[in-house]
Amino acid sequence: MTQHLNVTAGAGYAVIVDANCWQTLPDHLAHIGLQGRVHIVADHHLAEVATQLQSACGATTTLLMLPGGESTKDYTTLMQIYDHLLTARVERRDVLVALGGGVIGDVAGFAAATTLRGIACVQMPTTLLAMVDSAVGGKTGINHPLGKNMIGAFHQPRLVLADVSLLKTLPQRELSAGWAEAIKHGVIRDAQLFADLEQADPTKAFFDADLVRRAVAVKVEVVNIDEREQAERMLLNYGHTVGHAIEQLLGYGTLLHGEAIAIGMHIEAQLAVTLGLCDAALVRRQQQMLQRYNLPVALPAQLTADDLLAVMQRDKKVDAGQIRWALPRRIGHAEIIRDVTLDTVRAVVATNVSA
Ligand SMILES: NC(=O)c1ccc[n+]([C@@H]2O[C@H](COP(=O)([O-])OP(=O)(O)OC[C@H]3O[C@@H](n4cnc5c(N)ncnc54)[C@H](O)[C@@H]3O)[C@@H](O)[C@H]2O)c1
């Protein structure tokens, strides 16, 4: 019997992480009382599963297949989904199922949030990153030419159904990028998860539904405490202040999000040491773990400390001119830290810049 995780935000919903469970979608929809038509928006890598799901959900089920990848998360795709739903005469009682990675989840979730002022959404994440992070918590949206994730809404799904067996076709690099978020969850909140990830075989661990579920559980716990990212949820930003700056300077798509976050975690852990929050052993242990999961820790050569600092100061996490840092005190515990001077940050970043 699978243990369900429960998110209390929105109408409250179950997060199911298991192996070979995608076929159970129609039963779950019936169980939570979603009786309208089903509209599946699927990543084209999941074409076979999507087609079978369409048959399983009944004759009136519609299917729209889209490519994954960041360039899909834009206004043009959003209009394509609206066109599809409105042409199919979508009704308020219908449900949109997002079957794909974080990109499909975000853009289709935003379409669900805004079509007919909001229809039900079910997230079926198919990348490790989407399982561990983006499918839970209700953040949806698209990118704008002036910035990533700049247009969006909170729209909690009615169910998250994550089937780890769908990960077997995911490229190795994408898997590693997903592990970055799982490792982050261990650092900020679950020392035992971190220790178990250290023991696990990185090439097989994604088949371990229990391990993936425990990584998802950290996200669920944090979202339950803080649905709208006022306080606790900011802990999930560990590695992201530096990571986002790296992504923005290199241009999105050069590094995968999880890869940039891994470098960000390496530098932000050093910041925590400099501030006296934790000792240097944490940096070494975390570095070994990141490298074990094939993640980078070195800043790409072309980046300078000045460029990184300039971008960080424009970050969404800046409040009254100060960056709010999520930093570890030990493995399994992080805190939000303000009052970090730019000179301190610059000094830490500078030691990571190639000569
Ligand atoms: N909403 C949130 O809270 C939140 C949190 C973190 C990240 N995100 C967003 O998530 C996005 C990144 O998500 P992602 O890394 O899943 O990217 P993605 O959705 O682009 O998927 C990565 C690649 O894997 C392919 N793919 C997906 N599932 C597959 C499978 N089972 N087998 C083979 N290939 C498969 C996709 O087509 C794509 O090429 C970013 O846009 C980021 O902003 C959102």
mmCIF file of C-alpha atoms and ligand atoms in Angstrom:
data_model
loop_
_atom_site.group_PDB
_atom_site.id
_atom_site.type_symbol
_atom_site.label_atom_id
_atom_site.label_comp_id
_atom_site.label_asym_id
_atom_site.label_seq_id
_atom_site.Cartn_x
_atom_site.Cartn_y
_atom_site.Cartn_z
ATOM 1 C CA MET A 1 0.000 0.000 0.000
ATOM 2 C CA THR A 2 1.568 3.256 -1.127
ATOM 3 C CA GLN A 3 1.927 5.967 1.418
ATOM 4 C CA HIS A 4 0.356 9.170 0.125
ATOM 5 C CA LEU A 5 1.817 12.529 0.976
ATOM 6 C CA ASN A 6 -0.761 15.208 1.649
ATOM 7 C CA VAL A 7 -0.542 18.875 0.762
ATOM 8 C CA THR A 8 -2.882 21.050 2.797
ATOM 9 C CA ALA A 9 -2.748 24.056 0.442
ATOM 10 C CA GLY A 10 -5.639 24.781 -1.915
ATOM 11 C CA ALA A 11 -8.425 22.250 -1.553
ATOM 12 C CA GLY A 12 -5.804 19.848 -0.133
ATOM 13 C CA TYR A 13 -4.446 17.094 -2.339
ATOM 14 C CA ALA A 14 -2.560 13.831 -2.380
ATOM 15 C CA VAL A 15 0.916 13.421 -3.803
ATOM 16 C CA ILE A 16 1.444 9.839 -4.901
ATOM 17 C CA VAL A 17 4.948 8.661 -5.742
ATOM 18 C CA ASP A 18 5.142 5.054 -6.827
ATOM 19 C CA ALA A 19 6.313 2.715 -9.593
ATOM 20 C CA ASN A 20 3.988 1.589 -12.404
ATOM 21 C CA CYS A 21 1.092 3.720 -11.223
ATOM 22 C CA TRP A 22 0.262 5.981 -14.190
ATOM 23 C CA GLN A 23 -2.545 3.653 -15.344
ATOM 24 C CA THR A 24 -4.409 4.331 -12.085
ATOM 25 C CA LEU A 25 -5.220 7.931 -13.081
ATOM 26 C CA PRO A 26 -8.924 7.303 -13.961
ATOM 27 C CA ASP A 27 -9.504 5.634 -10.567
ATOM 28 C CA HIS A 28 -7.923 8.551 -8.744
ATOM 29 C CA LEU A 29 -9.964 11.092 -10.713
ATOM 30 C CA ALA A 30 -13.147 9.231 -9.760
ATOM 31 C CA HIS A 31 -12.004 8.987 -6.140
ATOM 32 C CA ILE A 32 -11.531 12.751 -5.781
ATOM 33 C CA GLY A 33 -14.776 13.496 -7.588
ATOM 34 C CA LEU A 34 -13.385 14.928 -10.809
ATOM 35 C CA GLN A 35 -16.072 13.791 -13.192
ATOM 36 C CA GLY A 36 -15.710 16.228 -16.092
ATOM 37 C CA ARG A 37 -13.872 15.562 -19.331
ATOM 38 C CA VAL A 38 -10.145 15.063 -19.221
ATOM 39 C CA HIS A 39 -7.772 17.181 -21.335
ATOM 40 C CA ILE A 40 -4.238 15.805 -21.410
ATOM 41 C CA VAL A 41 -1.358 18.134 -22.251
ATOM 42 C CA ALA A 42 1.665 15.901 -22.726
ATOM 43 C CA ASP A 43 5.371 16.161 -23.438
ATOM 44 C CA HIS A 44 5.996 14.502 -26.815
ATOM 45 C CA HIS A 45 8.535 12.145 -25.200
ATOM 46 C CA LEU A 46 5.567 10.548 -23.433
ATOM 47 C CA ALA A 47 3.515 10.059 -26.614
ATOM 48 C CA GLU A 48 2.875 6.369 -26.043
ATOM 49 C CA VAL A 49 1.827 6.765 -22.416
ATOM 50 C CA ALA A 50 -0.310 9.802 -23.313
ATOM 51 C CA THR A 51 -2.189 7.919 -26.016
ATOM 52 C CA GLN A 52 -2.919 4.991 -23.714
ATOM 53 C CA LEU A 53 -3.969 7.392 -20.963
ATOM 54 C CA GLN A 54 -6.319 9.110 -23.400
ATOM 55 C CA SER A 55 -8.090 5.791 -24.101
ATOM 56 C CA ALA A 56 -8.172 4.889 -20.418
ATOM 57 C CA CYS A 57 -9.797 8.216 -19.451
ATOM 58 C CA GLY A 58 -12.766 7.784 -21.790
ATOM 59 C CA ALA A 59 -13.873 8.542 -25.327
ATOM 60 C CA THR A 60 -14.284 12.297 -24.806
ATOM 61 C CA THR A 61 -10.715 12.774 -23.546
ATOM 62 C CA THR A 62 -8.602 15.187 -25.605
ATOM 63 C CA LEU A 63 -4.841 15.145 -26.057
ATOM 64 C CA LEU A 64 -2.412 17.902 -26.979
ATOM 65 C CA MET A 65 1.216 16.921 -27.434
ATOM 66 C CA LEU A 66 3.969 19.533 -27.047
ATOM 67 C CA PRO A 67 7.768 19.503 -27.058
ATOM 68 C CA GLY A 68 9.506 19.830 -23.670
ATOM 69 C CA GLY A 69 12.370 22.270 -23.083
ATOM 70 C CA GLU A 70 12.439 25.845 -21.846
ATOM 71 C CA SER A 71 11.477 27.439 -25.186
ATOM 72 C CA THR A 72 8.046 25.767 -24.882
ATOM 73 C CA LYS A 73 7.273 27.736 -21.718
ATOM 74 C CA ASP A 74 6.086 30.835 -23.534
ATOM 75 C CA TYR A 75 3.069 32.836 -24.637
ATOM 76 C CA THR A 76 2.813 31.022 -27.990
ATOM 77 C CA THR A 77 2.455 27.625 -26.299
ATOM 78 C CA LEU A 78 0.010 29.061 -23.783
ATOM 79 C CA MET A 79 -2.186 30.304 -26.659
ATOM 80 C CA GLN A 80 -1.902 26.875 -28.290
ATOM 81 C CA ILE A 81 -3.259 25.249 -25.123
ATOM 82 C CA TYR A 82 -6.084 27.836 -24.847
ATOM 83 C CA ASP A 83 -6.949 27.226 -28.519
ATOM 84 C CA HIS A 84 -7.015 23.486 -27.942
ATOM 85 C CA LEU A 85 -9.194 23.698 -24.815
ATOM 86 C CA LEU A 86 -11.643 26.270 -26.191
ATOM 87 C CA THR A 87 -12.000 24.460 -29.515
ATOM 88 C CA ALA A 88 -12.794 21.315 -27.511
ATOM 89 C CA ARG A 89 -15.480 23.354 -25.664
ATOM 90 C CA VAL A 90 -13.855 22.958 -22.260
ATOM 91 C CA GLU A 91 -16.184 23.367 -19.273
ATOM 92 C CA ARG A 92 -15.556 24.505 -15.695
ATOM 93 C CA ARG A 93 -15.936 20.930 -14.370
ATOM 94 C CA ASP A 94 -13.258 19.534 -16.715
ATOM 95 C CA VAL A 95 -9.758 18.608 -15.635
ATOM 96 C CA LEU A 96 -6.448 19.330 -17.314
ATOM 97 C CA VAL A 97 -3.760 16.686 -16.855
ATOM 98 C CA ALA A 98 -0.177 17.904 -17.295
ATOM 99 C CA LEU A 99 1.984 14.920 -18.264
ATOM 100 C CA GLY A 100 5.610 15.978 -18.621
ATOM 101 C CA GLY A 101 8.522 17.747 -16.990
ATOM 102 C CA GLY A 102 8.538 21.093 -15.212
ATOM 103 C CA VAL A 103 8.014 22.948 -18.464
ATOM 104 C CA ILE A 104 4.741 21.205 -19.364
ATOM 105 C CA GLY A 105 3.677 21.330 -15.703
ATOM 106 C CA ASP A 106 4.249 25.086 -15.471
ATOM 107 C CA VAL A 107 2.686 26.159 -18.770
ATOM 108 C CA ALA A 108 -0.242 23.700 -18.689
ATOM 109 C CA GLY A 109 -0.789 24.466 -14.997
ATOM 110 C CA PHE A 110 -1.002 28.175 -15.860
ATOM 111 C CA ALA A 111 -3.458 27.409 -18.669
ATOM 112 C CA ALA A 112 -5.580 25.508 -16.111
ATOM 113 C CA ALA A 113 -5.336 28.433 -13.677
ATOM 114 C CA THR A 114 -6.609 30.926 -16.242
ATOM 115 C CA THR A 115 -8.974 29.048 -18.573
ATOM 116 C CA LEU A 116 -12.591 29.856 -17.619
ATOM 117 C CA ARG A 117 -11.051 31.547 -14.530
ATOM 118 C CA GLY A 118 -9.623 28.228 -13.385
ATOM 119 C CA ILE A 119 -10.251 24.553 -14.036
ATOM 120 C CA ALA A 120 -8.919 21.589 -12.076
ATOM 121 C CA CYS A 121 -5.382 20.483 -12.779
ATOM 122 C CA VAL A 122 -3.616 17.181 -12.146
ATOM 123 C CA GLN A 123 0.164 17.093 -12.332
ATOM 124 C CA MET A 124 1.801 13.915 -13.643
ATOM 125 C CA PRO A 125 5.524 14.790 -13.519
ATOM 126 C CA THR A 126 7.833 12.752 -15.763
ATOM 127 C CA THR A 127 11.243 14.225 -14.926
ATOM 128 C CA LEU A 128 12.964 13.793 -11.577
ATOM 129 C CA LEU A 129 13.125 17.574 -11.185
ATOM 130 C CA ALA A 130 9.386 17.914 -11.740
ATOM 131 C CA MET A 131 8.661 15.114 -9.240
ATOM 132 C CA VAL A 132 10.938 16.405 -6.515
ATOM 133 C CA ASP A 133 10.198 20.073 -7.042
ATOM 134 C CA SER A 134 7.917 21.704 -9.589
ATOM 135 C CA ALA A 135 4.793 19.505 -9.596
ATOM 136 C CA VAL A 136 4.117 20.175 -5.915
ATOM 137 C CA GLY A 137 3.282 23.612 -4.579
ATOM 138 C CA GLY A 138 1.045 25.209 -7.183
ATOM 139 C CA LYS A 139 3.469 27.618 -8.829
ATOM 140 C CA THR A 140 2.565 27.853 -12.503
ATOM 141 C CA GLY A 141 3.622 30.220 -15.243
ATOM 142 C CA ILE A 142 5.517 31.092 -18.374
ATOM 143 C CA ASN A 143 8.638 33.028 -19.259
ATOM 144 C CA HIS A 144 8.603 36.577 -20.673
ATOM 145 C CA PRO A 145 11.354 37.898 -22.977
ATOM 146 C CA LEU A 146 12.323 40.173 -20.049
ATOM 147 C CA GLY A 147 12.641 37.371 -17.504
ATOM 148 C CA LYS A 148 12.083 33.734 -16.579
ATOM 149 C CA ASN A 149 8.857 32.817 -14.740
ATOM 150 C CA MET A 150 7.717 36.444 -14.807
ATOM 151 C CA ILE A 151 4.072 35.698 -15.673
ATOM 152 C CA GLY A 152 2.229 33.213 -13.515
ATOM 153 C CA ALA A 153 -0.212 32.286 -10.800
ATOM 154 C CA PHE A 154 -0.491 30.039 -7.797
ATOM 155 C CA HIS A 155 -2.857 27.226 -8.778
ATOM 156 C CA GLN A 156 -2.663 24.134 -6.590
ATOM 157 C CA PRO A 157 -3.261 20.854 -8.444
ATOM 158 C CA ARG A 158 -6.002 18.488 -7.244
ATOM 159 C CA LEU A 159 -3.613 15.532 -7.397
ATOM 160 C CA VAL A 160 0.034 14.817 -8.135
ATOM 161 C CA LEU A 161 0.651 11.342 -9.563
ATOM 162 C CA ALA A 162 4.359 10.631 -10.021
ATOM 163 C CA ASP A 163 5.386 7.331 -11.593
ATOM 164 C CA VAL A 164 9.124 6.718 -11.222
ATOM 165 C CA SER A 165 9.028 4.025 -13.912
ATOM 166 C CA LEU A 166 8.470 6.824 -16.463
ATOM 167 C CA LEU A 167 11.968 8.096 -15.605
ATOM 168 C CA LYS A 168 13.676 5.201 -17.377
ATOM 169 C CA THR A 169 13.701 7.107 -20.695
ATOM 170 C CA LEU A 170 15.017 10.336 -19.149
ATOM 171 C CA PRO A 171 18.547 11.250 -20.332
ATOM 172 C CA GLN A 172 21.258 10.827 -17.685
ATOM 173 C CA ARG A 173 22.045 14.540 -17.572
ATOM 174 C CA GLU A 174 18.394 15.392 -16.855
ATOM 175 C CA LEU A 175 18.346 12.794 -14.075
ATOM 176 C CA SER A 176 21.428 14.312 -12.465
ATOM 177 C CA ALA A 177 19.832 17.753 -12.619
ATOM 178 C CA GLY A 178 16.846 16.349 -10.722
ATOM 179 C CA TRP A 179 19.118 14.861 -8.072
ATOM 180 C CA ALA A 180 20.468 18.355 -7.371
ATOM 181 C CA GLU A 181 17.072 19.343 -5.952
ATOM 182 C CA ALA A 182 16.796 16.078 -3.975
ATOM 183 C CA ILE A 183 20.254 16.654 -2.472
ATOM 184 C CA LYS A 184 19.215 20.222 -1.661
ATOM 185 C CA HIS A 185 16.179 18.873 0.209
ATOM 186 C CA GLY A 186 18.483 16.669 2.263
ATOM 187 C CA VAL A 187 20.734 19.614 3.136
ATOM 188 C CA ILE A 188 17.962 21.999 4.144
ATOM 189 C CA ARG A 189 15.674 19.615 6.039
ATOM 190 C CA ASP A 190 16.425 15.879 6.098
ATOM 191 C CA ALA A 191 19.831 14.602 7.211
ATOM 192 C CA GLN A 192 18.745 10.950 6.861
ATOM 193 C CA LEU A 193 17.659 11.533 3.245
ATOM 194 C CA PHE A 194 21.085 13.076 2.587
ATOM 195 C CA ALA A 195 22.827 10.083 4.170
ATOM 196 C CA ASP A 196 20.698 7.619 2.192
ATOM 197 C CA LEU A 197 21.431 9.473 -1.056
ATOM 198 C CA GLU A 198 25.128 9.152 -0.205
ATOM 199 C CA GLN A 199 24.700 5.369 0.016
ATOM 200 C CA ALA A 200 22.451 4.970 -3.039
ATOM 201 C CA ASP A 201 23.676 3.994 -6.498
ATOM 202 C CA PRO A 202 23.161 7.165 -8.599
ATOM 203 C CA THR A 203 22.498 5.101 -11.724
ATOM 204 C CA LYS A 204 19.632 3.178 -10.110
ATOM 205 C CA ALA A 205 18.326 5.389 -7.316
ATOM 206 C CA PHE A 206 15.559 6.930 -9.430
ATOM 207 C CA PHE A 207 13.833 3.504 -9.538
ATOM 208 C CA ASP A 208 13.588 3.683 -5.760
ATOM 209 C CA ALA A 209 10.109 5.155 -5.290
ATOM 210 C CA ASP A 210 10.669 5.354 -1.541
ATOM 211 C CA LEU A 211 13.798 7.503 -1.895
ATOM 212 C CA VAL A 212 12.139 9.801 -4.452
ATOM 213 C CA ARG A 213 9.033 10.033 -2.229
ATOM 214 C CA ARG A 214 11.153 11.142 0.731
ATOM 215 C CA ALA A 215 12.759 13.848 -1.398
ATOM 216 C CA VAL A 216 9.260 14.980 -2.470
ATOM 217 C CA ALA A 217 8.127 14.885 1.178
ATOM 218 C CA VAL A 218 10.491 17.747 2.036
ATOM 219 C CA LYS A 219 8.848 19.953 -0.596
ATOM 220 C CA VAL A 220 5.395 18.921 0.692
ATOM 221 C CA GLU A 221 6.316 19.766 4.304
ATOM 222 C CA VAL A 222 7.688 23.174 3.373
ATOM 223 C CA VAL A 223 4.706 24.053 1.161
ATOM 224 C CA ASN A 224 2.348 22.997 3.975
ATOM 225 C CA ILE A 225 4.027 25.416 6.337
ATOM 226 C CA ASP A 226 4.173 28.279 3.853
ATOM 227 C CA GLU A 227 1.951 28.053 0.781
ATOM 228 C CA ARG A 228 2.770 31.452 -0.710
ATOM 229 C CA GLU A 229 6.491 31.735 -0.104
ATOM 230 C CA GLN A 230 6.431 34.227 2.733
ATOM 231 C CA ALA A 231 9.041 32.576 4.949
ATOM 232 C CA GLU A 232 9.758 28.844 5.278
ATOM 233 C CA ARG A 233 9.372 28.163 1.564
ATOM 234 C CA MET A 234 12.336 30.427 0.909
ATOM 235 C CA LEU A 235 14.522 27.655 2.332
ATOM 236 C CA LEU A 236 13.937 25.869 -0.976
ATOM 237 C CA ASN A 237 15.938 28.685 -2.566
ATOM 238 C CA TYR A 238 19.191 27.269 -1.196
ATOM 239 C CA GLY A 239 21.651 27.352 -4.112
ATOM 240 C CA HIS A 240 19.224 29.355 -6.213
ATOM 241 C CA THR A 241 20.476 32.915 -5.657
ATOM 242 C CA VAL A 242 23.854 32.101 -7.167
ATOM 243 C CA GLY A 243 22.344 29.420 -9.443
ATOM 244 C CA HIS A 244 19.832 31.769 -11.065
ATOM 245 C CA ALA A 245 22.554 34.374 -11.628
ATOM 246 C CA ILE A 246 24.689 31.743 -13.378
ATOM 247 C CA GLU A 247 21.744 30.664 -15.574
ATOM 248 C CA GLN A 248 20.925 34.219 -16.509
ATOM 249 C CA LEU A 249 24.513 35.176 -17.376
ATOM 250 C CA LEU A 250 25.182 32.049 -19.438
ATOM 251 C CA GLY A 251 21.824 32.234 -21.188
ATOM 252 C CA TYR A 252 19.099 29.742 -20.292
ATOM 253 C CA GLY A 253 19.761 26.268 -21.623
ATOM 254 C CA THR A 254 23.572 26.357 -21.457
ATOM 255 C CA LEU A 255 23.521 24.594 -18.117
ATOM 256 C CA LEU A 256 20.470 22.664 -16.933
ATOM 257 C CA HIS A 257 18.701 24.303 -13.993
ATOM 258 C CA GLY A 258 19.837 21.576 -11.573
ATOM 259 C CA GLU A 259 23.446 21.942 -12.739
ATOM 260 C CA ALA A 260 23.414 25.690 -12.053
ATOM 261 C CA ILE A 261 21.822 25.008 -8.640
ATOM 262 C CA ALA A 262 24.576 22.504 -7.800
ATOM 263 C CA ILE A 263 27.244 25.168 -8.436
ATOM 264 C CA GLY A 264 25.087 27.626 -6.482
ATOM 265 C CA MET A 265 24.875 25.232 -3.511
ATOM 266 C CA HIS A 266 28.638 24.772 -3.547
ATOM 267 C CA ILE A 267 29.231 28.530 -3.396
ATOM 268 C CA GLU A 268 26.418 29.280 -0.946
ATOM 269 C CA ALA A 269 27.689 26.567 1.425
ATOM 270 C CA GLN A 270 31.062 28.362 1.388
ATOM 271 C CA LEU A 271 29.216 31.579 2.226
ATOM 272 C CA ALA A 272 27.645 29.794 5.207
ATOM 273 C CA VAL A 273 31.129 28.754 6.377
ATOM 274 C CA THR A 274 32.452 32.307 5.977
ATOM 275 C CA LEU A 275 29.549 33.604 8.057
ATOM 276 C CA GLY A 276 30.361 31.062 10.771
ATOM 277 C CA LEU A 277 27.059 29.205 10.328
ATOM 278 C CA CYS A 278 28.619 25.804 9.660
ATOM 279 C CA ASP A 279 32.024 24.235 9.302
ATOM 280 C CA ALA A 280 33.996 23.480 6.152
ATOM 281 C CA ALA A 281 33.293 19.742 6.443
ATOM 282 C CA LEU A 282 29.762 20.433 5.183
ATOM 283 C CA VAL A 283 31.122 21.945 1.982
ATOM 284 C CA ARG A 284 33.357 18.923 1.391
ATOM 285 C CA ARG A 285 30.615 16.381 2.122
ATOM 286 C CA GLN A 286 28.158 18.195 -0.114
ATOM 287 C CA GLN A 287 30.753 18.515 -2.882
ATOM 288 C CA GLN A 288 31.412 14.760 -2.802
ATOM 289 C CA MET A 289 27.708 14.092 -3.023
ATOM 290 C CA LEU A 290 27.137 16.516 -5.926
ATOM 291 C CA GLN A 291 30.034 15.019 -7.868
ATOM 292 C CA ARG A 292 28.817 11.491 -7.112
ATOM 293 C CA TYR A 293 25.569 12.420 -8.882
ATOM 294 C CA ASN A 294 27.547 13.839 -11.842
ATOM 295 C CA LEU A 295 26.824 17.444 -11.005
ATOM 296 C CA PRO A 296 29.251 20.328 -11.574
ATOM 297 C CA VAL A 297 30.576 22.492 -8.725
ATOM 298 C CA ALA A 298 32.947 24.806 -10.624
ATOM 299 C CA LEU A 299 31.857 28.191 -11.922
ATOM 300 C CA PRO A 300 32.035 28.337 -15.736
ATOM 301 C CA ALA A 301 35.231 30.162 -16.722
ATOM 302 C CA GLN A 302 33.647 33.145 -18.454
ATOM 303 C CA LEU A 303 31.789 34.403 -15.340
ATOM 304 C CA THR A 304 33.143 37.212 -13.170
ATOM 305 C CA ALA A 305 32.304 38.054 -9.559
ATOM 306 C CA ASP A 306 31.090 41.542 -10.563
ATOM 307 C CA ASP A 307 28.684 40.166 -13.173
ATOM 308 C CA LEU A 308 27.301 37.576 -10.748
ATOM 309 C CA LEU A 309 26.821 40.135 -7.980
ATOM 310 C CA ALA A 310 25.072 42.566 -10.312
ATOM 311 C CA VAL A 311 22.558 39.898 -11.337
ATOM 312 C CA MET A 312 22.032 38.642 -7.770
ATOM 313 C CA GLN A 313 21.046 42.121 -6.640
ATOM 314 C CA ARG A 314 18.174 42.103 -9.149
ATOM 315 C CA ASP A 315 16.959 38.709 -7.884
ATOM 316 C CA LYS A 316 13.307 38.190 -6.867
ATOM 317 C CA LYS A 317 14.530 37.221 -3.391
ATOM 318 C CA VAL A 318 15.886 40.733 -2.749
ATOM 319 C CA ASP A 319 13.800 42.471 -0.085
ATOM 320 C CA ALA A 320 14.404 46.129 0.864
ATOM 321 C CA GLY A 321 17.738 45.992 -0.955
ATOM 322 C CA GLN A 322 18.954 42.879 0.874
ATOM 323 C CA ILE A 323 19.314 39.375 -0.493
ATOM 324 C CA ARG A 324 17.592 36.815 1.726
ATOM 325 C CA TRP A 325 19.864 33.790 1.777
ATOM 326 C CA ALA A 326 18.819 30.246 2.603
ATOM 327 C CA LEU A 327 21.954 28.820 4.202
ATOM 328 C CA PRO A 328 22.770 25.559 6.010
ATOM 329 C CA ARG A 329 23.817 25.381 9.649
ATOM 330 C CA ARG A 330 24.369 21.641 9.326
ATOM 331 C CA ILE A 331 23.257 18.858 6.980
ATOM 332 C CA GLY A 332 19.504 18.668 7.531
ATOM 333 C CA HIS A 333 18.955 22.225 8.700
ATOM 334 C CA ALA A 334 18.990 25.582 6.901
ATOM 335 C CA GLU A 335 17.847 29.060 7.893
ATOM 336 C CA ILE A 336 16.990 32.335 6.201
ATOM 337 C CA ILE A 337 19.822 34.793 6.729
ATOM 338 C CA ARG A 338 19.707 38.514 6.013
ATOM 339 C CA ASP A 339 22.361 41.137 6.739
ATOM 340 C CA VAL A 340 25.036 39.553 4.580
ATOM 341 C CA THR A 341 27.240 42.294 3.180
ATOM 342 C CA LEU A 342 27.950 42.391 -0.524
ATOM 343 C CA ASP A 343 31.660 42.435 0.251
ATOM 344 C CA THR A 344 31.343 39.078 2.023
ATOM 345 C CA VAL A 345 29.452 37.608 -0.922
ATOM 346 C CA ARG A 346 31.949 39.076 -3.386
ATOM 347 C CA ALA A 347 34.886 37.579 -1.485
ATOM 348 C CA VAL A 348 33.332 34.088 -1.506
ATOM 349 C CA VAL A 349 32.340 34.269 -5.165
ATOM 350 C CA ALA A 350 35.790 35.595 -6.101
ATOM 351 C CA THR A 351 37.516 32.509 -4.679
ATOM 352 C CA ASN A 352 35.409 30.418 -7.091
ATOM 353 C CA VAL A 353 36.168 32.475 -10.211
ATOM 354 C CA SER A 354 38.826 30.955 -12.471
ATOM 355 C CA ALA A 355 42.039 32.965 -12.548
HETATM 356 N N1 LIG B 1 6.676 25.476 -10.564
HETATM 357 C C1 LIG B 1 7.723 25.317 -9.783
HETATM 358 O O1 LIG B 1 7.627 25.378 -8.547
HETATM 359 C C2 LIG B 1 9.053 25.018 -10.407
HETATM 360 C C3 LIG B 1 10.118 24.594 -9.593
HETATM 361 C C4 LIG B 1 11.318 24.253 -10.211
HETATM 362 C C5 LIG B 1 11.445 24.353 -11.584
HETATM 363 N N2 LIG B 1 10.391 24.780 -12.336
HETATM 364 C C6 LIG B 1 10.501 24.875 -13.786
HETATM 365 O O2 LIG B 1 10.674 23.577 -14.317
HETATM 366 C C7 LIG B 1 11.290 23.704 -15.606
HETATM 367 C C8 LIG B 1 12.344 22.643 -15.766
HETATM 368 O O3 LIG B 1 11.736 21.377 -15.649
HETATM 369 P P1 LIG B 1 12.413 20.078 -16.272
HETATM 370 O O4 LIG B 1 13.830 20.028 -15.875
HETATM 371 O O5 LIG B 1 11.528 18.955 -15.941
HETATM 372 O O6 LIG B 1 12.432 20.432 -17.839
HETATM 373 P P2 LIG B 1 11.570 19.903 -19.085
HETATM 374 O O7 LIG B 1 10.139 19.819 -18.755
HETATM 375 O O8 LIG B 1 11.970 20.736 -20.240
HETATM 376 O O9 LIG B 1 12.126 18.416 -19.282
HETATM 377 C C9 LIG B 1 13.491 18.214 -19.625
HETATM 378 C C10 LIG B 1 13.627 17.396 -20.918
HETATM 379 O O10 LIG B 1 13.213 16.050 -20.660
HETATM 380 C C11 LIG B 1 12.209 15.650 -21.615
HETATM 381 N N3 LIG B 1 11.381 14.675 -20.898
HETATM 382 C C12 LIG B 1 10.431 14.877 -19.957
HETATM 383 N N4 LIG B 1 10.027 13.716 -19.436
HETATM 384 C C13 LIG B 1 10.731 12.735 -20.072
HETATM 385 C C14 LIG B 1 10.784 11.320 -19.941
HETATM 386 N N5 LIG B 1 10.068 10.667 -19.006
HETATM 387 N N6 LIG B 1 11.614 10.634 -20.753
HETATM 388 C C15 LIG B 1 12.393 11.280 -21.670
HETATM 389 N N7 LIG B 1 12.422 12.625 -21.811
HETATM 390 C C16 LIG B 1 11.588 13.336 -21.020
HETATM 391 C C17 LIG B 1 11.559 16.947 -22.037
HETATM 392 O O11 LIG B 1 10.956 16.840 -23.305
HETATM 393 C C18 LIG B 1 12.751 17.895 -22.057
HETATM 394 O O12 LIG B 1 13.467 17.733 -23.246
HETATM 395 C C19 LIG B 1 11.845 25.114 -15.684
HETATM 396 O O13 LIG B 1 11.065 25.869 -16.567
HETATM 397 C C20 LIG B 1 11.698 25.641 -14.261
HETATM 398 O O14 LIG B 1 11.475 27.033 -14.226
HETATM 399 C C21 LIG B 1 9.204 25.105 -11.757
#
